[in-house]
Short mmCIF file of C-alpha atoms and ligand atoms in Angstrom, two decimals:
data_model
loop_
_atom_site.label_atom_id
_atom_site.label_comp_id
_atom_site.label_asym_id
_atom_site.label_seq_id
_atom_site.Cartn_x
_atom_site.Cartn_y
_atom_site.Cartn_z
CA MET Q 1 -88.90 -195.15 52.30
CA ASN Q 2 -87.20 -197.24 54.92
CA LYS Q 3 -89.33 -199.60 57.01
CA LEU Q 4 -89.72 -198.34 60.61
CA PRO Q 5 -89.05 -200.68 63.56
CA ASP Q 6 -92.32 -202.03 65.04
CA ASP Q 7 -92.11 -200.28 68.42
CA GLN Q 8 -91.47 -196.95 66.77
CA MET Q 9 -94.46 -197.54 64.49
CA LEU Q 10 -96.60 -198.20 67.57
CA LYS Q 11 -95.47 -195.03 69.25
CA LEU Q 12 -96.29 -192.99 66.16
CA ALA Q 13 -99.69 -194.62 65.88
CA ALA Q 14 -100.44 -193.81 69.50
CA GLN Q 15 -99.28 -190.25 69.05
CA SER Q 16 -101.27 -189.57 65.89
CA MET Q 17 -104.39 -191.25 67.23
CA PHE Q 18 -104.15 -189.08 70.28
CA ASP Q 19 -103.73 -185.98 68.06
CA VAL Q 20 -106.72 -186.96 65.89
CA PHE Q 21 -108.96 -187.59 68.89
CA ALA Q 22 -107.78 -184.49 70.70
CA SER Q 23 -108.45 -182.28 67.68
CA THR Q 24 -111.65 -183.83 66.30
CA ALA Q 25 -113.43 -184.56 69.58
CA MET Q 26 -115.64 -181.82 70.97
CA GLY Q 27 -113.43 -181.86 74.01
CA SER Q 28 -110.93 -184.14 75.69
CA MET Q 29 -109.08 -184.41 78.98
CA LEU Q 30 -106.31 -186.34 80.68
CA VAL Q 31 -106.62 -187.46 84.28
CA ASP Q 32 -103.85 -188.97 86.42
CA ARG Q 33 -103.78 -191.99 88.73
CA GLN Q 34 -105.09 -189.82 91.61
CA HIS Q 35 -108.10 -188.70 89.49
CA ARG Q 36 -106.58 -185.21 89.07
CA ILE Q 37 -107.20 -183.43 85.78
CA VAL Q 38 -103.76 -182.78 84.24
CA TRP Q 39 -104.74 -181.43 80.84
CA ILE Q 40 -107.80 -180.34 78.82
CA SER Q 41 -108.01 -179.63 75.09
CA GLU Q 42 -108.75 -176.15 73.74
CA SER Q 43 -112.19 -177.32 72.68
CA TYR Q 44 -113.03 -178.63 76.17
CA LYS Q 45 -112.91 -175.06 77.50
CA GLN Q 46 -116.37 -174.39 75.98
CA PHE Q 47 -117.90 -176.53 78.76
CA LEU Q 48 -116.17 -174.80 81.66
CA PRO Q 49 -118.70 -172.00 82.28
CA ALA Q 50 -121.56 -174.51 82.52
CA LEU Q 51 -119.48 -176.50 85.02
CA GLY Q 52 -118.96 -173.34 87.06
CA PHE Q 53 -115.37 -172.42 86.04
CA HIS Q 54 -114.09 -169.30 84.31
CA SER Q 55 -110.54 -170.42 83.56
CA ALA Q 56 -108.71 -173.62 82.67
CA GLU Q 57 -106.21 -172.92 85.47
CA ALA Q 58 -108.91 -173.18 88.09
CA PHE Q 59 -110.24 -176.41 86.57
CA VAL Q 60 -107.00 -178.31 85.92
CA GLY Q 61 -105.61 -179.89 89.06
CA LYS Q 62 -109.03 -180.67 90.55
CA ARG Q 63 -110.21 -184.22 91.14
CA VAL Q 64 -112.43 -185.06 88.17
CA GLU Q 65 -115.34 -186.43 90.22
CA GLU Q 66 -115.49 -183.14 92.15
CA VAL Q 67 -115.85 -180.90 89.08
CA VAL Q 68 -117.61 -183.06 86.46
CA PRO Q 69 -120.85 -184.39 87.91
CA ASN Q 70 -121.71 -188.01 86.96
CA THR Q 71 -118.30 -188.66 85.41
CA LEU Q 72 -117.04 -192.24 85.39
CA MET Q 73 -113.37 -191.34 84.71
CA ASN Q 74 -112.53 -192.30 88.30
CA GLU Q 75 -114.11 -195.73 87.75
CA VAL Q 76 -112.10 -196.29 84.55
CA ILE Q 77 -108.89 -195.48 86.46
CA ASP Q 78 -109.80 -197.72 89.39
CA THR Q 79 -110.92 -200.71 87.32
CA GLY Q 80 -108.58 -200.25 84.36
CA LYS Q 81 -111.54 -201.02 82.06
CA PRO Q 82 -112.49 -198.67 79.20
CA ILE Q 83 -116.02 -197.35 78.72
CA LEU Q 84 -116.02 -197.02 74.97
CA VAL Q 85 -119.40 -195.35 74.55
CA ASP Q 86 -121.61 -193.81 77.19
CA LEU Q 87 -124.11 -191.02 77.67
CA LEU Q 88 -123.11 -188.45 80.27
CA SER Q 89 -125.66 -185.97 81.56
CA ASN Q 90 -125.03 -183.03 83.88
CA GLN Q 91 -125.76 -179.32 84.04
CA ALA Q 92 -123.57 -178.76 80.93
CA GLY Q 93 -125.85 -181.00 78.81
CA THR Q 94 -126.02 -184.55 77.57
CA PHE Q 95 -122.96 -185.92 75.78
CA LEU Q 96 -121.82 -189.02 73.99
CA VAL Q 97 -118.50 -189.76 75.68
CA SER Q 98 -115.68 -192.28 75.54
CA ARG Q 99 -113.18 -193.04 78.35
CA LEU Q 100 -109.98 -195.05 77.99
CA PRO Q 101 -107.48 -196.10 80.66
CA LEU Q 102 -103.80 -195.21 80.08
CA ARG Q 103 -101.07 -197.65 81.07
CA ASN Q 104 -97.29 -197.49 81.48
CA GLU Q 105 -94.86 -200.01 79.99
CA ALA Q 106 -95.39 -202.34 82.96
CA GLY Q 107 -99.13 -202.33 82.18
CA GLU Q 108 -100.10 -200.34 85.30
CA VAL Q 109 -102.89 -197.80 85.00
CA ILE Q 110 -101.40 -194.31 85.16
CA GLY Q 111 -104.52 -192.33 84.33
CA ALA Q 112 -107.30 -192.02 81.78
CA PHE Q 113 -108.16 -190.18 78.59
CA GLY Q 114 -111.72 -188.87 78.21
CA MET Q 115 -113.42 -187.52 75.11
CA VAL Q 116 -116.68 -185.81 74.36
CA LEU Q 117 -117.61 -187.28 70.97
CA LEU Q 118 -120.88 -185.47 70.47
CA ASP Q 119 -122.95 -183.00 72.38
CA GLN Q 120 -126.74 -182.99 72.23
CA PRO Q 121 -126.84 -186.59 71.04
CA GLU Q 122 -130.65 -186.29 71.33
CA THR Q 123 -130.59 -184.18 68.15
CA THR Q 124 -127.53 -185.39 66.28
CA MET Q 125 -128.29 -189.03 66.90
CA GLN Q 126 -132.03 -188.50 66.48
CA PRO Q 127 -132.62 -191.13 63.75
CA LEU Q 128 -130.80 -193.77 65.79
CA ILE Q 129 -132.44 -192.81 69.06
CA ALA Q 130 -135.87 -192.67 67.39
CA LYS Q 131 -135.35 -196.11 65.92
CA PHE Q 132 -134.20 -197.42 69.27
CA GLY Q 133 -137.25 -195.89 70.93
CA ARG Q 134 -139.57 -197.40 68.34
CA LEU Q 135 -138.04 -200.86 68.77
CA GLN Q 136 -138.27 -200.47 72.52
CA ARG Q 137 -141.98 -199.63 72.30
CA GLU Q 138 -142.62 -202.55 69.96
CA LEU Q 139 -140.81 -204.83 72.37
CA ASP Q 140 -142.84 -203.52 75.29
CA SER Q 141 -146.15 -204.09 73.55
CA ALA Q 142 -145.10 -207.57 72.41
CA ARG Q 143 -144.11 -208.33 75.98
CA GLN Q 144 -147.46 -207.10 77.25
CA GLN Q 145 -149.36 -209.23 74.72
CA LEU Q 146 -147.34 -212.26 75.67
CA ALA Q 147 -147.92 -211.64 79.35
CA ALA Q 148 -151.67 -211.24 78.74
CA GLN Q 149 -151.76 -214.53 76.83
CA ARG Q 150 -149.87 -216.28 79.53
CA ARG Q 151 -151.85 -214.75 82.37
CA PRO Q 152 -153.62 -217.69 83.95
CA LYS Q 153 -157.39 -217.80 83.68
CA TYR Q 154 -157.76 -218.58 87.33
CA SER Q 155 -156.61 -217.10 90.58
CA ILE Q 156 -156.97 -218.39 94.12
CA ALA Q 157 -159.90 -216.01 94.47
CA SER Q 158 -161.70 -217.95 91.69
CA PHE Q 159 -162.23 -220.57 94.37
CA ILE Q 160 -165.57 -219.22 95.52
CA GLY Q 161 -166.58 -219.41 99.16
CA SER Q 162 -166.23 -217.45 102.38
CA SER Q 163 -167.04 -220.20 104.88
CA THR Q 164 -164.33 -220.94 107.43
CA ALA Q 165 -163.46 -224.13 105.57
CA ALA Q 166 -163.15 -222.38 102.18
CA MET Q 167 -161.13 -219.50 103.61
CA GLU Q 168 -158.74 -221.95 105.26
CA VAL Q 169 -158.24 -223.72 101.91
CA LYS Q 170 -157.42 -220.39 100.24
CA ARG Q 171 -155.09 -219.39 103.06
CA GLN Q 172 -153.16 -222.65 102.71
CA ALA Q 173 -153.11 -222.31 98.91
CA ARG Q 174 -151.63 -218.80 99.15
CA ARG Q 175 -149.00 -220.05 101.55
CA VAL Q 176 -147.89 -222.99 99.43
CA ALA Q 177 -147.86 -220.75 96.33
CA GLN Q 178 -144.88 -218.96 97.88
CA THR Q 179 -142.89 -222.20 97.99
CA ASP Q 180 -141.54 -224.59 95.39
CA SER Q 181 -142.57 -227.69 97.34
CA THR Q 182 -144.78 -230.49 96.14
CA VAL Q 183 -148.45 -229.91 96.96
CA LEU Q 184 -151.03 -232.66 97.44
CA LEU Q 185 -154.69 -231.72 96.88
CA LEU Q 186 -157.14 -234.11 98.49
CA GLY Q 187 -160.90 -234.02 98.26
CA GLU Q 188 -163.97 -235.69 96.82
CA THR Q 189 -164.73 -235.45 93.14
CA GLY Q 190 -165.82 -232.00 92.00
CA THR Q 191 -164.52 -230.10 95.03
CA GLY Q 192 -162.29 -227.85 92.92
CA LYS Q 193 -158.88 -229.52 93.06
CA GLU Q 194 -158.02 -228.65 89.47
CA LEU Q 195 -159.34 -225.12 89.89
CA LEU Q 196 -157.18 -224.63 92.97
CA ALA Q 197 -154.10 -226.09 91.25
CA HIS Q 198 -154.46 -223.39 88.55
CA GLY Q 199 -154.85 -220.78 91.27
CA ILE Q 200 -151.71 -221.90 93.12
CA HIS Q 201 -149.70 -221.78 89.89
CA ALA Q 202 -151.04 -218.31 89.11
CA ALA Q 203 -150.09 -217.01 92.55
CA SER Q 204 -146.59 -218.50 92.40
CA ALA Q 205 -143.35 -217.12 91.01
CA ARG Q 206 -143.81 -219.61 88.15
CA ALA Q 207 -146.98 -217.87 86.91
CA GLY Q 208 -145.29 -216.72 83.68
CA LYS Q 209 -144.19 -220.27 82.87
CA PRO Q 210 -146.32 -223.17 81.64
CA PHE Q 211 -149.00 -224.94 83.65
CA VAL Q 212 -149.38 -228.48 82.35
CA GLY Q 213 -151.90 -231.04 83.57
CA VAL Q 214 -151.96 -234.80 83.05
CA ASN Q 215 -155.05 -236.76 84.00
CA ILE Q 216 -153.53 -240.10 84.88
CA ALA Q 217 -156.88 -241.88 84.91
CA ALA Q 218 -157.58 -240.77 81.35
CA VAL Q 219 -154.31 -242.01 79.78
CA PRO Q 220 -154.03 -245.74 78.90
CA GLU Q 221 -151.51 -247.39 81.20
CA THR Q 222 -149.24 -248.42 78.34
CA LEU Q 223 -148.88 -244.83 77.16
CA LEU Q 224 -148.36 -243.17 80.53
CA GLU Q 225 -144.60 -243.46 80.65
CA ALA Q 226 -144.15 -241.85 77.21
CA GLU Q 227 -146.68 -239.20 78.18
CA PHE Q 228 -144.69 -238.32 81.28
CA PHE Q 229 -141.10 -238.65 80.20
CA GLY Q 230 -141.20 -238.33 76.40
CA VAL Q 231 -139.73 -240.52 73.70
CA ALA Q 232 -136.24 -240.21 72.23
CA PRO Q 233 -136.00 -239.88 68.43
CA GLY Q 234 -135.65 -243.29 66.83
CA ALA Q 235 -136.87 -245.14 69.92
CA TYR Q 236 -139.77 -246.56 67.93
CA THR Q 237 -140.56 -247.02 64.28
CA GLY Q 238 -143.56 -245.32 62.74
CA ALA Q 239 -145.31 -242.32 64.13
CA GLU Q 240 -143.01 -241.91 67.12
CA ARG Q 241 -139.88 -241.99 64.98
CA LYS Q 242 -139.21 -238.29 65.48
CA GLY Q 243 -139.53 -238.53 69.22
CA ARG Q 244 -141.53 -236.17 71.39
CA ASP Q 245 -141.30 -234.31 74.67
CA GLY Q 246 -143.02 -235.56 77.76
CA LYS Q 247 -145.19 -233.50 80.10
CA PHE Q 248 -142.31 -232.97 82.53
CA LYS Q 249 -140.33 -231.29 79.78
CA ALA Q 250 -143.37 -229.32 78.61
CA ALA Q 251 -143.88 -228.00 82.14
CA ASN Q 252 -140.21 -227.11 82.61
CA GLY Q 253 -139.85 -223.95 84.67
CA GLY Q 254 -143.55 -224.10 85.55
CA THR Q 255 -146.04 -226.38 87.28
CA LEU Q 256 -147.12 -229.94 86.50
CA LEU Q 257 -150.50 -231.13 87.80
CA LEU Q 258 -150.59 -234.90 88.26
CA ASP Q 259 -154.34 -235.34 88.43
CA GLU Q 260 -155.85 -238.58 89.78
CA ILE Q 261 -152.45 -239.61 91.17
CA GLY Q 262 -154.21 -242.46 93.00
CA ASP Q 263 -154.76 -244.12 89.61
CA MET Q 264 -151.08 -244.41 88.84
CA PRO Q 265 -149.82 -247.96 88.21
CA LEU Q 266 -147.30 -249.21 90.76
CA ALA Q 267 -144.47 -249.62 88.23
CA LEU Q 268 -144.74 -246.00 87.22
CA GLN Q 269 -144.97 -244.88 90.84
CA SER Q 270 -141.36 -245.91 91.45
CA LYS Q 271 -140.22 -244.08 88.31
CA LEU Q 272 -142.09 -240.97 89.37
CA LEU Q 273 -140.50 -241.15 92.81
CA ARG Q 274 -137.06 -241.26 91.23
CA VAL Q 275 -137.85 -238.23 89.06
CA LEU Q 276 -139.07 -236.27 92.06
CA GLN Q 277 -135.91 -237.11 93.98
CA GLU Q 278 -133.41 -236.55 91.18
CA GLN Q 279 -135.18 -233.75 89.27
CA GLU Q 280 -134.14 -235.55 86.10
CA VAL Q 281 -136.10 -237.45 83.45
CA GLU Q 282 -134.96 -240.07 80.99
CA PRO Q 283 -137.04 -240.18 77.78
CA LEU Q 284 -138.01 -243.67 76.58
CA GLY Q 285 -135.31 -245.20 74.42
CA SER Q 286 -132.71 -242.65 75.42
CA ASN Q 287 -129.94 -243.08 77.95
CA GLN Q 288 -129.55 -239.40 78.54
CA LEU Q 289 -130.96 -237.68 81.56
CA GLN Q 290 -132.62 -234.28 81.13
CA ARG Q 291 -132.60 -231.88 84.04
CA ILE Q 292 -135.98 -230.47 84.82
CA ASP Q 293 -137.24 -227.76 87.12
CA VAL Q 294 -140.91 -228.42 87.75
CA ARG Q 295 -143.19 -227.85 90.72
CA ILE Q 296 -145.51 -230.81 91.21
CA ILE Q 297 -149.11 -230.51 92.31
CA ALA Q 298 -150.69 -233.93 92.77
CA ALA Q 299 -154.44 -234.37 93.19
CA THR Q 300 -156.71 -237.24 94.00
CA SER Q 301 -160.15 -238.04 95.32
CA ARG Q 302 -158.97 -241.43 96.52
CA ASP Q 303 -157.96 -242.38 100.04
CA LEU Q 304 -154.18 -242.59 99.63
CA PRO Q 305 -153.36 -243.80 103.18
CA ALA Q 306 -155.84 -246.67 102.70
CA MET Q 307 -154.22 -247.46 99.35
CA VAL Q 308 -150.81 -247.46 101.02
CA ALA Q 309 -152.16 -249.84 103.68
CA GLU Q 310 -153.49 -252.25 101.05
CA GLY Q 311 -150.29 -252.04 99.00
CA THR Q 312 -151.64 -250.34 95.88
CA PHE Q 313 -149.81 -247.06 96.48
CA ARG Q 314 -146.14 -246.84 97.39
CA ALA Q 315 -145.61 -245.53 100.90
CA ASP Q 316 -142.39 -243.71 99.97
CA LEU Q 317 -144.12 -241.88 97.10
CA TYR Q 318 -147.01 -241.00 99.38
CA TYR Q 319 -144.68 -239.41 101.93
CA ARG Q 320 -142.82 -237.61 99.17
CA LEU Q 321 -146.09 -236.12 97.85
CA ASN Q 322 -147.64 -235.44 101.22
CA VAL Q 323 -145.29 -232.56 102.11
CA LEU Q 324 -147.95 -229.87 101.89
CA PRO Q 325 -151.38 -231.51 101.80
CA ILE Q 326 -154.50 -229.39 101.34
CA ARG Q 327 -157.85 -231.04 102.00
CA LEU Q 328 -160.70 -229.50 100.03
CA PRO Q 329 -164.02 -229.68 101.89
CA ALA Q 330 -167.04 -231.35 100.33
CA LEU Q 331 -169.89 -229.01 99.42
CA ARG Q 332 -172.04 -230.52 102.18
CA GLU Q 333 -169.38 -229.43 104.68
CA ARG Q 334 -169.73 -225.81 103.61
CA GLN Q 335 -173.42 -225.31 103.01
CA GLY Q 336 -172.97 -221.63 103.80
CA ASP Q 337 -171.18 -221.14 100.49
CA LEU Q 338 -174.03 -222.59 98.44
CA GLU Q 339 -175.64 -219.28 97.58
CA ALA Q 340 -172.39 -217.59 96.52
CA LEU Q 341 -171.50 -220.63 94.43
CA VAL Q 342 -174.93 -220.64 92.78
CA GLU Q 343 -174.54 -216.96 91.99
CA THR Q 344 -171.10 -217.36 90.39
CA LEU Q 345 -171.92 -220.57 88.55
CA ALA Q 346 -175.23 -219.20 87.20
CA GLU Q 347 -173.44 -216.14 85.88
CA ASP Q 348 -170.81 -218.29 84.21
CA ILE Q 349 -173.46 -220.58 82.70
CA SER Q 350 -175.36 -217.64 81.26
CA ARG Q 351 -172.16 -216.10 79.88
CA ARG Q 352 -171.13 -219.32 78.17
CA SER Q 353 -174.57 -220.35 76.90
CA GLY Q 354 -175.64 -216.86 75.86
CA LEU Q 355 -178.89 -217.37 77.77
CA PRO Q 356 -180.16 -214.71 80.17
CA HIS Q 357 -179.05 -215.01 83.79
CA LYS Q 358 -181.56 -216.94 85.91
CA SER Q 359 -181.95 -216.28 89.58
CA LEU Q 360 -183.00 -218.87 92.15
CA ASN Q 361 -186.07 -218.56 94.36
CA ALA Q 362 -185.75 -219.17 98.08
CA ASP Q 363 -187.52 -222.54 97.81
CA ALA Q 364 -185.01 -223.63 95.17
CA LEU Q 365 -182.11 -222.70 97.45
CA ASP Q 366 -183.77 -224.59 100.30
CA LEU Q 367 -184.07 -227.65 98.12
CA LEU Q 368 -180.44 -227.43 96.99
CA ALA Q 369 -179.34 -227.02 100.62
CA ARG Q 370 -181.06 -230.30 101.51
CA HIS Q 371 -179.21 -232.24 98.80
CA ASP Q 372 -176.12 -234.26 99.70
CA TRP Q 373 -174.07 -233.29 96.60
CA PRO Q 374 -171.97 -236.43 96.12
CA GLY Q 375 -170.57 -234.80 92.95
CA ASN Q 376 -169.96 -231.54 94.85
CA ILE Q 377 -169.54 -228.31 92.89
CA ARG Q 378 -169.36 -230.05 89.53
CA GLU Q 379 -172.74 -231.63 90.27
CA LEU Q 380 -174.12 -228.26 91.40
CA ARG Q 381 -172.91 -226.70 88.19
CA ASN Q 382 -174.47 -229.42 86.03
CA VAL Q 383 -177.78 -229.25 87.87
CA LEU Q 384 -177.88 -225.47 87.44
CA GLU Q 385 -177.00 -225.83 83.78
CA GLN Q 386 -179.72 -228.39 83.16
CA ALA Q 387 -182.32 -226.35 85.00
CA THR Q 388 -181.32 -223.26 83.02
CA LEU Q 389 -181.55 -225.03 79.67
CA MET Q 390 -184.82 -226.76 80.45
CA THR Q 391 -186.97 -223.70 80.91
CA ASP Q 392 -187.55 -220.21 79.56
CA ASP Q 393 -188.63 -218.95 82.99
CA SER Q 394 -186.41 -216.14 84.23
CA SER Q 395 -186.25 -217.45 87.76
CA LEU Q 396 -185.85 -221.00 88.94
CA GLY Q 397 -187.93 -222.52 91.74
CA ALA Q 398 -187.79 -225.80 93.63
CA GLY Q 399 -189.92 -227.39 90.94
CA HIS Q 400 -187.22 -226.85 88.34
CA PHE Q 401 -184.75 -228.82 90.42
CA ALA Q 402 -186.82 -231.53 92.08
CA ALA Q 403 -186.71 -234.01 89.21
CA LEU Q 404 -183.06 -233.30 88.50
CA LEU Q 405 -182.15 -234.12 92.07
CA GLY Q 406 -184.59 -237.02 92.25
CA VAL Q 407 -186.50 -235.56 95.19
CA PRO Q 408 -189.99 -234.15 95.67
CA ALA Q 409 -190.19 -230.38 95.26
CA ARG Q 410 -191.48 -230.04 98.79
CA ALA Q 411 -190.83 -232.55 101.53
CA GLU Q 412 -194.55 -232.96 102.26
CA SER Q 413 -195.62 -233.36 98.65
CA ALA Q 414 -194.93 -237.07 98.51
CA PRO Q 415 -197.08 -238.94 101.00
CA ALA Q 416 -195.47 -242.06 102.38
CA SER Q 417 -198.32 -244.18 100.96
CA VAL Q 418 -197.23 -243.57 97.37
CA ARG Q 419 -193.51 -243.87 98.05
CA ALA Q 420 -191.94 -246.87 96.39
CA ALA Q 421 -189.95 -249.34 98.42
CA PRO Q 422 -186.26 -248.41 98.43
CA GLY Q 423 -184.67 -249.43 95.16
CA ALA Q 424 -187.95 -250.57 93.57
CA PRO Q 425 -188.22 -249.16 90.05
CA ASN Q 426 -191.23 -247.02 89.31
CA MET Q 427 -192.68 -249.17 86.55
CA VAL Q 428 -192.81 -252.27 88.68
CA GLU Q 429 -194.60 -250.22 91.28
CA ALA Q 430 -196.99 -248.94 88.61
CA VAL Q 431 -197.82 -252.45 87.47
CA GLU Q 432 -197.99 -254.21 90.82
CA ALA Q 433 -199.41 -251.72 93.25
CA ASP Q 434 -203.11 -250.89 93.06
CA ALA Q 435 -202.17 -247.36 92.06
CA PRO Q 436 -204.13 -245.74 89.19
CA TRP Q 437 -203.28 -247.30 85.86
CA THR Q 438 -200.50 -245.64 83.86
CA PRO Q 439 -200.66 -245.76 80.06
CA LEU Q 440 -197.56 -247.43 78.54
CA PRO Q 441 -196.05 -244.35 76.82
CA GLN Q 442 -196.22 -242.45 80.09
CA ALA Q 443 -194.80 -245.38 82.05
CA VAL Q 444 -191.91 -245.69 79.59
CA ALA Q 445 -191.26 -241.95 79.76
CA GLU Q 446 -191.26 -242.08 83.55
CA LEU Q 447 -188.91 -245.01 83.62
CA GLU Q 448 -186.58 -243.26 81.21
CA ALA Q 449 -186.60 -240.02 83.20
CA ARG Q 450 -185.91 -241.96 86.35
CA ALA Q 451 -182.98 -243.86 84.82
CA ILE Q 452 -181.48 -240.59 83.59
CA ARG Q 453 -181.90 -239.00 86.99
CA GLN Q 454 -180.23 -241.89 88.72
CA ALA Q 455 -177.38 -241.99 86.22
CA LEU Q 456 -176.76 -238.27 86.67
CA GLN Q 457 -176.85 -238.67 90.40
CA ARG Q 458 -174.47 -241.59 90.39
CA THR Q 459 -171.97 -239.71 88.21
CA GLY Q 460 -172.19 -236.53 90.19
CA GLY Q 461 -173.95 -234.79 87.32
CA ASN Q 462 -171.31 -235.70 84.77
CA LYS Q 463 -173.35 -236.02 81.57
CA LEU Q 464 -170.75 -237.81 79.52
CA ALA Q 465 -170.29 -240.46 82.21
CA ALA Q 466 -174.07 -240.69 82.73
CA ALA Q 467 -174.60 -241.23 79.00
CA ARG Q 468 -172.03 -244.01 79.09
CA LEU Q 469 -173.77 -245.63 82.05
CA LEU Q 470 -177.07 -245.49 80.19
CA GLY Q 471 -175.54 -246.81 77.00
CA ILE Q 472 -176.63 -243.81 74.93
CA SER Q 473 -174.74 -240.93 73.34
CA ARG Q 474 -174.28 -237.62 75.09
CA ALA Q 475 -176.37 -235.93 72.41
CA THR Q 476 -179.24 -238.38 72.97
CA LEU Q 477 -179.01 -237.77 76.69
CA TYR Q 478 -179.38 -234.03 76.12
CA GLN Q 479 -182.51 -234.65 74.00
CA LYS Q 480 -183.98 -236.82 76.70
CA LEU Q 481 -183.30 -234.54 79.65
CA PRO Q 482 -186.65 -234.05 81.35
CA PRO Q 483 -188.58 -230.95 80.28
CA ALA Q 484 -189.65 -228.30 82.79
CA THR Q 485 -190.79 -230.10 85.88
CA HIS Q 486 -192.85 -227.53 87.77
CA ASN Q 487 -195.59 -229.63 89.27
CA GLU Q 488 -193.87 -232.92 89.28
CA SER Q 489 -193.73 -234.66 92.59
CA SER Q 490 -192.35 -237.98 91.62
CA PRO Q 491 -192.19 -240.37 94.51
CA THR Q 492 -188.74 -241.78 94.76
CA GLY Q 493 -187.31 -244.27 97.07
CA ASP Q 494 -183.68 -243.07 96.90
N1 ATP I 501 -164.79 -223.17 95.00
C1 ATP I 501 -165.20 -223.15 93.74
N2 ATP I 501 -165.62 -222.01 93.19
C2 ATP I 501 -166.07 -221.98 91.93
N3 ATP I 501 -166.12 -223.03 91.11
C3 ATP I 501 -165.71 -224.20 91.59
C4 ATP I 501 -165.20 -224.32 92.91
N4 ATP I 501 -164.84 -225.58 93.11
C5 ATP I 501 -165.10 -226.23 91.97
N5 ATP I 501 -165.62 -225.40 91.04
C6 ATP I 501 -166.05 -225.78 89.69
O1 ATP I 501 -166.53 -227.11 89.76
C7 ATP I 501 -166.07 -227.88 88.66
C8 ATP I 501 -165.24 -229.04 89.16
O2 ATP I 501 -164.02 -228.56 89.72
P1 ATP I 501 -162.63 -229.32 89.52
O3 ATP I 501 -162.55 -229.91 88.17
O4 ATP I 501 -161.57 -228.40 89.94
O5 ATP I 501 -162.84 -230.47 90.60
P2 ATP I 501 -161.89 -231.68 90.99
O6 ATP I 501 -161.77 -231.63 92.46
O7 ATP I 501 -160.65 -231.62 90.18
O8 ATP I 501 -162.77 -232.93 90.61
P3 ATP I 501 -162.30 -234.42 90.17
O9 ATP I 501 -161.76 -235.08 91.40
O10 ATP I 501 -163.56 -235.06 89.72
O11 ATP I 501 -161.30 -234.26 89.09
C9 ATP I 501 -165.32 -226.93 87.77
O12 ATP I 501 -166.22 -226.44 86.80
C10 ATP I 501 -164.89 -225.83 88.72
O13 ATP I 501 -164.72 -224.63 88.03
MG1 MG I 502 -159.89 -232.93 88.73
#
């Protein structure tokens, strides 16, 4: 057989493909440049009654979009792009269809060829559709699980309080959550800066992305840079040989909390400023910049303007961070929230410790309201926790708290005559004053209890820090925490 010229071969291929499609498809049609139907196959006629036509003559010549609801033949003609596989649904049923543009020798679209490949694909393609459906459901449930895992533990509403000051903090937090700007959280220790940072992240568009915190005060100065920016592989020998990502990279797409920003060494302050301006980090030992997209929340209990004035904090970094400052009020500035806070914290303590919930008597609340709370809500939490652990009583009175706070249970219970001079330790008083004699074991116990109280007070109720101050372990401190203190009215000078 003689070899055919290439163009003739092509023409034959086109012709026989057309014949095969036209005869094997469940129906096919040709549409011209103006969207008019110019031809339909014999098999296509089966769909005409459902489309509202009784003869091919009435159907041919109409614009396709007027007689075949939901068709995309017009789109194929207008864009010149094929739609190889699609599902078409209208009153005639659901069909698997294919639509191809037709072009002349100059490459211009002259019309389109449409085929119904299958009708009722729901039944004929059942195994495929079922499998697709199953995969889709699996994907949905995996997505839900992932979302649940990622859902932040906190929200802005976790910041308890309905005083004007607390509501204003929450209003500002909700507002900044809508933005991508840097946020600066200012407030004394234990006022809830970290809690609020979590809440802002959770309320922001970045909620599904990581929230990463670095406590600058807790990382040795020499390690801070690596902690922030990461280390390139091979930068060091030994453990760091493989390199590692920094916190900026870990927080990419999400939020980075720079806690205790006031404790940042000056040298690192300028590097941080550059990162904030350029949105790029350079891992140690690498000369490649990595682009990062991170929202910064900085927090500190220190007086940044004063630090700027004395030259320990860079002014330009301060202004860069101070775009949206939120000042968290001290607990003593929102006494009205004390009861709600006690309620929430007591519930949380009982949930975590497995101990029954303990309610507070009115005299206990009065006593707490008179305290200055230098350690703010963290101190309140610790005091509640200690009081809860120290007794089996189901409700807590002033007596349970007096020793913990280093005050008499009732203001009038400590006559001025037995009050020690300010700062004078109890034991000295016991030895020198002509007060009744105290046996040594009791005097030692009193001195110990007093030292523990003072340490807890100085550290805002932070037991780990108090144990360090006292030079004992945290476990020992727990053992030594004063037992139930109902009738104690220890005179204190502080
Ligand atoms: N408004 C609040 N509602 C409920 N709990 C709070 C609130 N504020 C603080 N807390 C709780 O008090 C404790 C201390 O809060 P957090 O760690 O956020 O304080 P901070 O301002 O970051 O303190 P620091 O400056 O010492 O780091 C946490 O247990 C926190 O859950
Ligand atoms: Mg904090």
